[in-house]
CSV table of C-alpha atoms and ligand atoms in Angstrom, one decimal:
chain,number,residue,atom,x,y,z
A,1,MET,CA,-79.2,-163.0,2.5
A,2,GLU,CA,-77.0,-160.3,3.9
A,3,GLU,CA,-79.3,-157.7,2.4
A,4,GLN,CA,-82.3,-159.3,4.1
A,5,THR,CA,-80.6,-159.3,7.5
A,6,LYS,CA,-79.8,-155.6,7.0
A,7,ALA,CA,-83.3,-154.8,6.1
A,8,GLN,CA,-84.6,-156.7,9.2
A,9,ALA,CA,-82.2,-154.7,11.4
A,10,ARG,CA,-83.4,-151.5,9.8
A,11,TRP,CA,-87.0,-152.4,10.5
A,12,ALA,CA,-86.2,-153.3,14.1
A,13,VAL,CA,-84.4,-150.0,14.7
A,14,GLU,CA,-87.3,-148.0,13.2
A,15,SER,CA,-89.8,-149.7,15.5
A,16,LEU,CA,-87.7,-148.9,18.5
A,17,LEU,CA,-87.2,-145.2,17.9
A,18,ALA,CA,-88.7,-142.8,20.3
A,19,ARG,CA,-91.4,-140.6,18.9
A,20,ARG,CA,-89.3,-137.5,19.1
A,21,THR,CA,-86.5,-139.0,17.0
A,22,ARG,CA,-88.6,-140.5,14.3
A,23,GLY,CA,-88.9,-137.2,12.3
A,24,MET,CA,-85.2,-136.3,12.6
A,25,ARG,CA,-83.4,-135.8,9.3
A,26,GLY,CA,-79.9,-134.8,8.3
A,27,SER,CA,-79.5,-131.2,7.2
A,28,ASP,CA,-78.6,-130.0,3.8
A,29,ILE,CA,-75.6,-128.3,5.4
A,30,ARG,CA,-74.2,-131.6,6.6
A,31,ASP,CA,-74.7,-133.0,3.1
A,32,ALA,CA,-72.9,-130.0,1.7
A,33,PHE,CA,-70.0,-130.6,4.0
A,34,LYS,CA,-69.3,-133.8,2.3
A,35,LEU,CA,-68.6,-131.8,-0.9
A,36,THR,CA,-65.7,-130.1,0.7
A,37,GLU,CA,-63.8,-133.4,0.2
A,38,ARG,CA,-63.7,-132.7,-3.5
A,39,PRO,CA,-60.5,-130.7,-4.0
A,40,ASP,CA,-61.6,-129.1,-7.3
A,41,LEU,CA,-64.7,-127.7,-5.6
A,42,ILE,CA,-64.8,-124.4,-3.8
A,43,SER,CA,-67.3,-124.8,-0.9
A,44,LEU,CA,-69.0,-121.8,0.4
A,45,ALA,CA,-71.4,-124.2,2.2
A,46,GLY,CA,-70.0,-124.9,5.6
A,47,GLY,CA,-69.6,-121.8,7.8
A,48,PHE,CA,-66.5,-123.0,9.6
A,49,PRO,CA,-63.9,-120.6,11.0
A,50,ASP,CA,-60.7,-120.3,8.9
A,51,GLU,CA,-58.4,-123.1,10.0
A,52,ALA,CA,-55.5,-121.3,8.5
A,53,ALA,CA,-56.0,-118.6,11.0
A,54,PHE,CA,-55.8,-120.9,14.1
A,55,PRO,CA,-53.0,-119.6,16.3
A,56,LEU,CA,-51.2,-122.9,16.5
A,57,ASP,CA,-47.8,-121.6,17.8
A,58,GLU,CA,-49.5,-119.7,20.6
A,59,VAL,CA,-51.6,-122.7,21.5
A,60,ALA,CA,-48.5,-125.0,21.7
A,61,GLY,CA,-46.9,-122.5,24.1
A,62,LEU,CA,-50.1,-122.3,26.1
A,63,ILE,CA,-50.4,-126.0,26.5
A,64,GLU,CA,-46.8,-126.4,27.6
A,65,ARG,CA,-47.2,-123.7,30.3
A,66,LEU,CA,-50.6,-125.1,31.3
A,67,LEU,CA,-49.3,-128.6,31.8
A,68,ALA,CA,-46.2,-127.3,33.7
A,69,ARG,CA,-48.5,-125.3,36.0
A,70,GLU,CA,-51.4,-127.7,36.6
A,71,GLY,CA,-50.2,-131.2,35.6
A,72,GLY,CA,-52.7,-133.9,35.1
A,73,ARG,CA,-55.5,-131.9,36.8
A,74,VAL,CA,-56.4,-130.4,33.5
A,75,PHE,CA,-57.5,-133.8,32.2
A,76,GLN,CA,-59.6,-134.6,35.3
A,77,TYR,CA,-63.4,-134.5,35.4
A,78,GLY,CA,-64.4,-130.9,36.2
A,79,PRO,CA,-67.4,-129.3,37.8
A,80,THR,CA,-70.6,-129.6,35.7
A,81,GLU,CA,-71.0,-125.8,35.7
A,82,GLY,CA,-67.5,-125.4,34.3
A,83,SER,CA,-64.2,-124.0,35.7
A,84,SER,CA,-65.0,-121.3,38.2
A,85,GLU,CA,-62.1,-119.1,36.9
A,86,LEU,CA,-63.4,-119.1,33.4
A,87,ARG,CA,-67.0,-118.5,34.6
A,88,SER,CA,-65.7,-115.4,36.3
A,89,ARG,CA,-63.8,-114.2,33.2
A,90,VAL,CA,-66.9,-114.8,31.1
A,91,ALA,CA,-69.0,-112.8,33.6
A,92,GLU,CA,-66.4,-110.0,33.4
A,93,GLY,CA,-66.5,-110.0,29.6
A,94,MET,CA,-70.3,-109.8,29.6
A,95,GLY,CA,-70.1,-106.9,32.0
A,96,ARG,CA,-68.0,-105.1,29.4
A,97,LEU,CA,-70.9,-105.7,27.0
A,98,GLY,CA,-73.3,-104.1,29.5
A,99,VAL,CA,-74.7,-107.3,30.8
A,100,ALA,CA,-74.4,-107.5,34.5
A,101,VAL,CA,-74.2,-111.1,35.5
A,102,PRO,CA,-72.5,-112.8,38.4
A,103,PRO,CA,-70.3,-115.9,37.7
A,104,GLU,CA,-72.9,-118.2,39.3
A,105,GLU,CA,-75.3,-117.3,36.6
A,106,VAL,CA,-72.9,-118.5,33.9
A,107,LEU,CA,-73.0,-122.1,32.8
A,108,LEU,CA,-70.1,-123.3,30.6
A,109,THR,CA,-71.2,-125.7,27.9
A,110,SER,CA,-69.8,-127.9,25.1
A,111,GLY,CA,-70.1,-125.0,22.6
A,112,SER,CA,-73.2,-122.9,22.6
A,113,GLN,CA,-74.8,-125.8,20.7
A,114,GLN,CA,-75.1,-127.7,23.9
A,115,ALA,CA,-76.8,-124.8,25.6
A,116,LEU,CA,-79.4,-124.9,22.8
A,117,ASP,CA,-80.1,-128.6,23.5
A,118,LEU,CA,-80.2,-128.1,27.3
A,119,ILE,CA,-82.7,-125.2,26.9
A,120,GLY,CA,-84.9,-127.5,24.8
A,121,ARG,CA,-84.6,-130.2,27.4
A,122,VAL,CA,-85.4,-128.0,30.3
A,123,LEU,CA,-88.1,-125.8,28.9
A,124,LEU,CA,-90.0,-127.5,26.1
A,125,ASP,CA,-92.9,-129.8,26.2
A,126,PRO,CA,-94.2,-131.4,22.9
A,127,GLY,CA,-96.3,-128.8,21.1
A,128,ASP,CA,-94.9,-125.7,22.9
A,129,VAL,CA,-94.3,-122.9,20.4
A,130,VAL,CA,-90.8,-121.6,19.7
A,131,LEU,CA,-90.7,-118.5,17.6
A,132,VAL,CA,-87.8,-118.6,15.2
A,133,GLU,CA,-86.2,-116.4,12.6
A,134,SER,CA,-87.2,-117.2,9.1
A,135,PRO,CA,-84.5,-117.9,7.9
A,136,GLY,CA,-82.8,-119.1,11.0
A,137,TYR,CA,-79.8,-121.0,12.3
A,138,VAL,CA,-80.3,-124.7,11.5
A,139,GLY,CA,-78.6,-125.9,14.7
A,140,GLY,CA,-81.0,-123.9,16.8
A,141,LEU,CA,-84.0,-125.0,14.8
A,142,SER,CA,-83.1,-128.7,15.0
A,143,ALA,CA,-82.2,-128.5,18.7
A,144,PHE,CA,-85.8,-127.3,19.5
A,145,ALA,CA,-87.5,-129.5,17.0
A,146,ALA,CA,-85.8,-132.5,18.7
A,147,TYR,CA,-88.0,-131.7,21.8
A,148,GLU,CA,-91.1,-131.8,19.6
A,149,ALA,CA,-91.6,-128.0,19.8
A,150,GLN,CA,-93.8,-126.3,17.2
A,151,LEU,CA,-91.5,-123.9,15.4
A,152,VAL,CA,-93.1,-120.8,14.0
A,153,GLY,CA,-91.2,-118.6,11.6
A,154,VAL,CA,-91.0,-114.9,12.0
A,155,GLU,CA,-90.2,-112.8,9.0
A,156,MET,CA,-86.9,-111.0,8.5
A,157,ASP,CA,-85.8,-108.1,6.3
A,158,ARG,CA,-82.4,-106.6,5.7
A,159,GLU,CA,-82.2,-105.4,9.3
A,160,GLY,CA,-83.2,-108.8,10.8
A,161,LEU,CA,-86.3,-110.0,12.6
A,162,ILE,CA,-89.4,-107.8,12.0
A,163,PRO,CA,-91.1,-106.9,15.3
A,164,GLU,CA,-94.5,-106.2,13.6
A,165,ASP,CA,-94.5,-109.7,12.2
A,166,LEU,CA,-93.6,-111.1,15.6
A,167,GLU,CA,-96.5,-109.3,17.1
A,168,ARG,CA,-98.9,-110.6,14.4
A,169,GLN,CA,-97.8,-114.1,15.1
A,170,LEU,CA,-98.1,-113.6,18.9
A,171,LEU,CA,-101.7,-112.3,18.5
A,172,ARG,CA,-102.6,-115.2,16.2
A,173,LEU,CA,-101.1,-117.8,18.6
A,174,ARG,CA,-102.8,-116.2,21.6
A,175,ARG,CA,-106.2,-116.4,19.7
A,176,GLU,CA,-105.4,-120.1,19.0
A,177,GLY,CA,-104.6,-120.7,22.7
A,178,ALA,CA,-101.0,-121.9,21.9
A,179,ARG,CA,-98.3,-121.7,24.6
A,180,VAL,CA,-95.4,-119.6,23.3
A,181,LYS,CA,-92.4,-120.3,25.4
A,182,LEU,CA,-89.4,-119.0,23.5
A,183,LEU,CA,-88.2,-116.7,20.9
A,184,TYR,CA,-84.9,-117.9,19.4
A,185,THR,CA,-82.8,-115.2,17.7
A,186,VAL,CA,-79.3,-114.5,16.5
A,187,PRO,CA,-79.6,-110.7,16.4
A,188,THR,CA,-76.0,-109.9,15.6
A,189,PHE,CA,-74.5,-110.8,12.2
A,190,GLN,CA,-77.0,-113.6,11.9
A,191,ASN,CA,-76.5,-117.0,10.5
A,192,PRO,CA,-77.6,-117.3,7.7
A,193,THR,CA,-78.3,-113.7,6.6
A,194,GLY,CA,-75.6,-111.6,8.3
A,195,ALA,CA,-78.3,-109.1,9.4
A,196,CYS,CA,-77.7,-107.1,12.5
A,197,LEU,CA,-80.8,-106.0,14.5
A,198,PRO,CA,-80.9,-102.3,15.2
A,199,ALA,CA,-81.3,-101.1,18.8
A,200,GLU,CA,-85.0,-100.0,18.4
A,201,ARG,CA,-86.0,-103.5,17.2
A,202,ARG,CA,-84.1,-105.0,20.1
A,203,ALA,CA,-86.2,-102.9,22.5
A,204,ALA,CA,-89.4,-103.8,20.6
A,205,LEU,CA,-88.6,-107.6,21.1
A,206,LEU,CA,-88.0,-107.1,24.8
A,207,ASP,CA,-91.3,-105.2,25.1
A,208,LEU,CA,-93.2,-108.0,23.4
A,209,ALA,CA,-91.4,-110.6,25.6
A,210,ALA,CA,-92.7,-108.8,28.7
A,211,GLU,CA,-96.2,-108.3,27.3
A,212,TYR,CA,-96.6,-111.9,26.1
A,213,GLY,CA,-94.6,-113.6,28.8
A,214,PHE,CA,-92.0,-115.5,26.8
A,215,LEU,CA,-88.3,-116.0,27.1
A,216,ILE,CA,-85.8,-114.8,24.5
A,217,VAL,CA,-82.8,-117.1,23.6
A,218,GLU,CA,-80.2,-114.7,22.3
A,219,ASP,CA,-77.5,-116.7,20.5
A,220,ASP,CA,-74.5,-114.4,19.9
A,221,PRO,CA,-71.4,-116.1,18.5
A,222,TYR,CA,-70.6,-113.6,15.8
A,223,ARG,CA,-70.7,-110.3,17.9
A,224,GLU,CA,-66.9,-110.0,17.9
A,225,ILE,CA,-66.5,-110.6,14.1
A,226,CYS,CA,-67.5,-107.1,13.4
A,227,PHE,CA,-66.2,-105.1,10.4
A,228,GLY,CA,-67.2,-101.6,11.3
A,229,SER,CA,-68.9,-99.8,14.1
A,230,PRO,CA,-69.8,-102.1,17.0
A,231,PRO,CA,-73.2,-103.7,17.0
A,232,PRO,CA,-75.9,-102.6,19.5
A,233,PRO,CA,-75.6,-104.1,23.0
A,234,PRO,CA,-77.0,-107.5,23.5
A,235,LEU,CA,-80.7,-107.9,24.3
A,236,ALA,CA,-79.5,-109.4,27.6
A,237,ALA,CA,-78.1,-106.0,28.6
A,238,THR,CA,-81.6,-104.5,29.1
A,239,GLY,CA,-83.7,-107.7,29.3
A,240,ALA,CA,-82.5,-109.1,32.5
A,241,GLY,CA,-84.8,-112.0,33.6
A,242,ARG,CA,-86.2,-112.4,30.1
A,243,VAL,CA,-83.1,-113.4,28.2
A,244,LEU,CA,-80.9,-116.5,28.1
A,245,TYR,CA,-77.7,-115.3,26.5
A,246,LEU,CA,-75.5,-117.8,24.6
A,247,GLY,CA,-71.9,-117.1,23.9
A,248,SER,CA,-69.0,-119.0,22.3
A,249,PHE,CA,-65.3,-119.1,21.9
A,250,SER,CA,-65.6,-121.1,18.7
A,251,LYS,CA,-65.4,-118.1,16.3
A,252,VAL,CA,-62.7,-116.2,18.1
A,253,PHE,CA,-60.5,-119.0,19.3
A,254,LEU,CA,-60.8,-122.7,18.5
A,255,PRO,CA,-64.2,-124.4,17.7
A,256,GLY,CA,-62.8,-127.9,18.4
A,257,LEU,CA,-62.2,-127.1,22.1
A,258,ARG,CA,-66.1,-126.8,22.4
A,259,VAL,CA,-66.2,-124.0,24.9
A,260,GLY,CA,-69.4,-121.9,25.0
A,261,TRP,CA,-71.7,-120.7,27.7
A,262,VAL,CA,-75.2,-119.7,28.7
A,263,ALA,CA,-76.0,-116.9,31.1
A,264,GLY,CA,-79.4,-116.0,32.5
A,265,PRO,CA,-81.7,-116.0,35.4
A,266,ALA,CA,-80.3,-117.9,38.4
A,267,GLU,CA,-83.2,-120.4,38.7
A,268,LEU,CA,-82.9,-121.3,35.0
A,269,ILE,CA,-79.2,-121.7,35.1
A,270,ALA,CA,-79.6,-124.1,38.0
A,271,ARG,CA,-82.1,-126.2,36.0
A,272,LEU,CA,-79.8,-126.2,33.0
A,273,SER,CA,-77.0,-127.3,35.1
A,274,LEU,CA,-79.1,-130.2,36.5
A,275,ALA,CA,-80.0,-131.2,33.0
A,276,LYS,CA,-76.4,-131.1,32.0
A,277,GLN,CA,-75.2,-133.7,34.4
A,278,PRO,CA,-76.8,-136.7,32.6
A,279,ALA,CA,-75.7,-135.2,29.3
A,280,ASP,CA,-71.9,-135.1,29.9
A,281,LEU,CA,-71.1,-134.9,33.6
A,282,CYS,CA,-68.9,-132.0,32.7
A,283,SER,CA,-67.6,-130.4,29.5
A,284,SER,CA,-63.9,-130.7,28.6
A,285,LEU,CA,-61.9,-129.1,31.5
A,286,PHE,CA,-58.8,-129.1,29.3
A,287,GLY,CA,-60.6,-126.9,26.7
A,288,GLN,CA,-61.8,-124.5,29.4
A,289,LYS,CA,-58.4,-124.3,31.0
A,290,LEU,CA,-56.9,-123.5,27.6
A,291,VAL,CA,-59.4,-120.7,27.0
A,292,GLU,CA,-58.9,-119.4,30.5
A,293,ALA,CA,-55.1,-119.3,30.0
A,294,TYR,CA,-55.6,-117.6,26.6
A,295,LEU,CA,-57.7,-114.9,28.3
A,296,ALA,CA,-55.4,-114.6,31.3
A,297,GLU,CA,-52.4,-113.9,29.1
A,298,GLY,CA,-54.4,-111.1,27.3
A,299,ARG,CA,-54.2,-112.8,23.9
A,300,LEU,CA,-57.9,-112.7,22.9
A,301,ALA,CA,-58.3,-109.0,22.2
A,302,PRO,CA,-55.3,-108.7,19.8
A,303,ARG,CA,-56.3,-112.0,18.2
A,304,THR,CA,-59.9,-110.8,17.7
A,305,ALA,CA,-58.7,-107.6,16.0
A,306,VAL,CA,-56.7,-109.7,13.5
A,307,LEU,CA,-59.7,-112.0,12.8
A,308,ARG,CA,-62.0,-109.0,12.2
A,309,GLU,CA,-59.7,-107.7,9.6
A,310,GLU,CA,-59.2,-111.1,8.0
A,311,TYR,CA,-62.9,-111.8,7.7
A,312,ARG,CA,-63.6,-108.3,6.6
A,313,VAL,CA,-61.2,-108.7,3.7
A,314,LYS,CA,-62.8,-112.0,2.7
A,315,CYS,CA,-66.3,-110.5,2.9
A,316,GLU,CA,-65.1,-107.6,0.8
A,317,ALA,CA,-63.5,-110.0,-1.8
A,318,LEU,CA,-66.7,-112.0,-2.3
A,319,HIS,CA,-68.9,-108.9,-2.3
A,320,GLU,CA,-66.8,-107.1,-4.9
A,321,ALA,CA,-66.4,-110.2,-7.1
A,322,LEU,CA,-70.1,-110.8,-7.1
A,323,ARG,CA,-70.7,-107.2,-8.0
A,324,ALA,CA,-68.3,-107.5,-10.9
A,325,GLU,CA,-70.3,-110.5,-12.2
A,326,ASP,CA,-73.2,-108.1,-12.8
A,327,LEU,CA,-75.9,-110.7,-12.1
A,328,PRO,CA,-79.6,-110.1,-11.5
A,329,ILE,CA,-79.4,-111.1,-7.9
A,330,GLU,CA,-79.7,-109.2,-4.6
A,331,TRP,CA,-77.7,-109.4,-1.4
A,332,GLU,CA,-76.9,-107.4,1.6
A,333,ARG,CA,-73.3,-106.5,2.4
A,334,PRO,CA,-72.9,-107.7,6.0
A,335,GLY,CA,-71.4,-105.6,8.8
A,336,GLY,CA,-69.8,-108.7,10.4
A,337,GLY,CA,-70.0,-112.5,10.7
A,338,PHE,CA,-69.4,-115.2,8.2
A,339,PHE,CA,-72.2,-115.1,5.7
A,340,LEU,CA,-73.7,-113.5,2.6
A,341,TRP,CA,-77.3,-114.2,1.8
A,342,VAL,CA,-78.2,-114.0,-1.8
A,343,THR,CA,-81.7,-113.9,-3.4
A,344,LEU,CA,-82.3,-115.0,-7.0
A,345,PRO,CA,-84.9,-113.2,-9.2
A,346,GLU,CA,-88.5,-114.5,-9.4
A,347,GLY,CA,-88.6,-118.0,-10.7
A,348,GLY,CA,-85.0,-118.9,-9.5
A,349,ASP,CA,-84.6,-122.1,-7.6
A,350,ALA,CA,-81.5,-122.4,-5.4
A,351,ARG,CA,-81.7,-126.2,-5.1
A,352,ARG,CA,-81.6,-126.6,-8.9
A,353,LEU,CA,-79.0,-123.9,-9.1
A,354,LEU,CA,-76.8,-126.0,-6.8
A,355,GLU,CA,-76.7,-128.8,-9.3
A,356,THR,CA,-75.4,-126.5,-12.0
A,357,ALA,CA,-73.1,-124.8,-9.5
A,358,ARG,CA,-71.5,-128.2,-8.5
A,359,ARG,CA,-70.8,-128.8,-12.1
A,360,GLU,CA,-69.0,-125.4,-12.3
A,361,GLY,CA,-67.1,-126.4,-9.1
A,362,VAL,CA,-68.7,-124.3,-6.4
A,363,ALA,CA,-71.1,-125.2,-3.6
A,364,PHE,CA,-73.4,-123.3,-1.2
A,365,VAL,CA,-76.4,-124.1,1.1
A,366,PRO,CA,-79.8,-123.6,-0.5
A,367,GLY,CA,-82.0,-121.2,1.5
A,368,GLU,CA,-84.7,-123.8,2.2
A,369,ALA,CA,-82.5,-125.4,4.8
A,370,PHE,CA,-83.0,-122.4,7.0
A,371,HIS,CA,-86.8,-122.2,6.9
A,372,VAL,CA,-89.4,-124.1,8.9
A,373,THR,CA,-92.1,-123.6,6.4
A,374,ALA,CA,-92.1,-125.7,3.2
A,375,GLY,CA,-91.1,-123.6,0.2
A,376,GLY,CA,-89.5,-120.8,2.2
A,377,GLY,CA,-86.2,-119.6,1.0
A,378,ARG,CA,-86.5,-121.3,-2.4
A,379,ARG,CA,-84.9,-118.3,-4.2
A,380,SER,CA,-82.1,-117.8,-1.6
A,381,LEU,CA,-78.7,-119.2,-1.0
A,382,ARG,CA,-76.2,-118.8,1.9
A,383,LEU,CA,-72.6,-118.2,0.9
A,384,ALA,CA,-70.0,-118.6,3.7
A,385,TYR,CA,-66.9,-116.6,3.0
A,386,SER,CA,-65.2,-117.6,6.3
A,387,GLN,CA,-63.1,-120.5,5.1
A,388,SER,CA,-61.8,-119.6,1.7
A,389,SER,CA,-58.9,-117.2,0.8
A,390,PRO,CA,-59.8,-114.0,-1.1
A,391,GLU,CA,-58.4,-115.5,-4.3
A,392,ARG,CA,-60.6,-118.6,-4.0
A,393,LEU,CA,-63.6,-116.4,-3.2
A,394,ARG,CA,-63.1,-114.5,-6.4
A,395,GLU,CA,-62.9,-117.7,-8.3
A,396,ALA,CA,-66.0,-119.0,-6.5
A,397,ALA,CA,-67.9,-115.8,-7.6
A,398,ALA,CA,-66.9,-116.4,-11.2
A,399,ARG,CA,-68.1,-120.0,-11.1
A,400,LEU,CA,-71.3,-119.0,-9.3
A,401,GLY,CA,-71.8,-116.3,-11.9
A,402,ARG,CA,-71.6,-118.9,-14.7
A,403,ALA,CA,-73.9,-121.2,-12.9
A,404,ILE,CA,-76.5,-118.4,-12.2
A,405,ARG,CA,-76.5,-117.3,-15.8
A,406,ALA,CA,-77.0,-120.8,-17.0
A,407,HIS,CA,-79.7,-121.4,-14.4
A,408,LEU,CA,-81.6,-118.3,-15.3
A,409,SER,CA,-81.3,-118.8,-19.0
A,410,GLU,CA,-83.0,-122.2,-18.6
A,411,LYS,CA,-86.0,-120.3,-17.2
A,412,ALA,CA,-88.4,-118.5,-19.4
A,413,GLY,CA,-89.2,-114.9,-18.6
A,414,ILE,CA,-86.1,-114.2,-16.5
A,415,PHE,CA,-83.9,-111.6,-18.1
A,416,PRO,CA,-80.8,-110.2,-16.4
A,417,ALA,CA,-81.5,-106.9,-14.8
A,418,PRO,CA,-79.0,-104.6,-13.1
A,419,VAL,CA,-77.3,-105.9,-10.0
A,420,LYS,CA,-78.8,-104.7,-6.7
A,421,TRP,CA,-76.8,-104.6,-3.5
A,422,VAL,CA,-76.9,-102.6,-0.4
A,423,ASP,CA,-73.8,-101.2,1.1
A,424,THR,CA,-73.4,-101.2,4.9
A,425,PRO,CA,-71.2,-98.2,5.8
A,426,LEU,CA,-67.9,-99.4,7.2
A,427,HIS,CA,-66.2,-97.7,10.1
A,428,PRO,CA,-62.8,-98.4,11.7
A,429,ALA,CA,-62.9,-101.6,13.6
A,430,ARG,CA,-63.1,-101.1,17.3
A,431,GLY,CA,-60.1,-101.8,19.5
A,432,ALA,CA,-61.0,-104.0,22.5
A,433,ALA,CA,-62.5,-107.4,22.4
A,434,ALA,CA,-65.4,-108.0,24.7
A,435,GLN,CA,-64.0,-111.0,26.4
B,1,LIG,C1,-75.8,-119.0,15.3
B,1,LIG,C2,-75.0,-120.1,15.8
B,1,LIG,N1,-75.2,-120.6,17.1
B,1,LIG,C3,-74.4,-121.6,17.6
B,1,LIG,C4,-73.4,-122.2,16.9
B,1,LIG,C5,-72.7,-123.3,17.5
B,1,LIG,O1,-71.5,-122.8,18.0
B,1,LIG,P1,-70.6,-123.6,19.0
B,1,LIG,O2,-69.4,-124.0,18.3
B,1,LIG,O3,-70.3,-122.7,20.1
B,1,LIG,O4,-71.4,-124.8,19.5
B,1,LIG,C6,-73.1,-121.7,15.6
B,1,LIG,C7,-72.1,-122.4,14.8
B,1,LIG,O5,-72.0,-122.2,13.6
B,1,LIG,C8,-73.9,-120.7,15.0
B,1,LIG,O6,-73.7,-120.2,13.8
């Protein structure tokens, strides 16, 4: 009886859903997060910042001083656009990256994820084309898919998005009469591949945006997690008027505060701000004030230097441990960020590998989760090194090694070949943080 009632309720809900939500599905990544609850399992699935590195003592002091100074005001509703002091500081930080932007053209959001949603809300009609990296960041793909955009994947190689493929797609879409509104890219230490787009390719993307009349959404949360020489300047530095730039304090401070921003052309920022009012009235003022105090006390730059070194050591540990396994797989050693993207030999299947890997006690996200075309990324897997200690990463590589060998030996015609990997030259980490 109870079952019947539940079934009826499910039916009623289904029939009430808006068209745009009917196709929504949970991501493989979310499923993979559940696995982190198993203590014996080493999860390289969720790309969270390292909780052990959160500066809790510093934060306790900051909160105390903040409350003494501002009292209850920090828990009040704030302006929809965000605290004006923090907007100014973000604008200054962007200036140091070569992006000249006044504070009025910075909208603070609940993490950069909210900016992705607002962009979809303000710019996308059903059927509009959004060009996306293939593979691309799942949170961005799902934000745009939620507004019924047509997502078109653009190919990537070890350096990131391939401008020639972008142009091919643009020509084809123009012939088909499709309306291309956005290109969504994470050009710097990309999620999921770790790739960093060279300056010439950045220039080529901007040229294409001008020629074909679309806007670039540049999502840049990993820029500061850089292991060697600094990445090229943001697209927004030379693409004024054509780029919406998304930044975040999640990777360099505390993700749970949910403080990010979007900067771009004044008219668009005004629209995004209008769309933000019904979404949340205002994002957490407390979080913004805390970030503001962190910046004002000059704590971010030294902290970022520590984080860079910490993540570099983790990346190195996983890279070296995988090399030592001598597996017939390929990957790129990233110059920054949280992720290592691995490709299995012909015939490999990351989803099936995951089953074996779980039994061995290690998890990752299969590459298909990051693709908009069926079958894309079947041979790929994303390994996040951000959360585990170097020791755990070495153990994870050993478990993965056993799982990959077992997976490949199940498959006829695949014989271990020498390991292939590409080294990104490392240079001393740069001194100053951008914001
Ligand atoms: C590429 C990319 N964009 C946006 C986000 C969301 O970040 P935030 O915490 O600022 O919402 C993430 C988080 O992992 C990310 O990897």
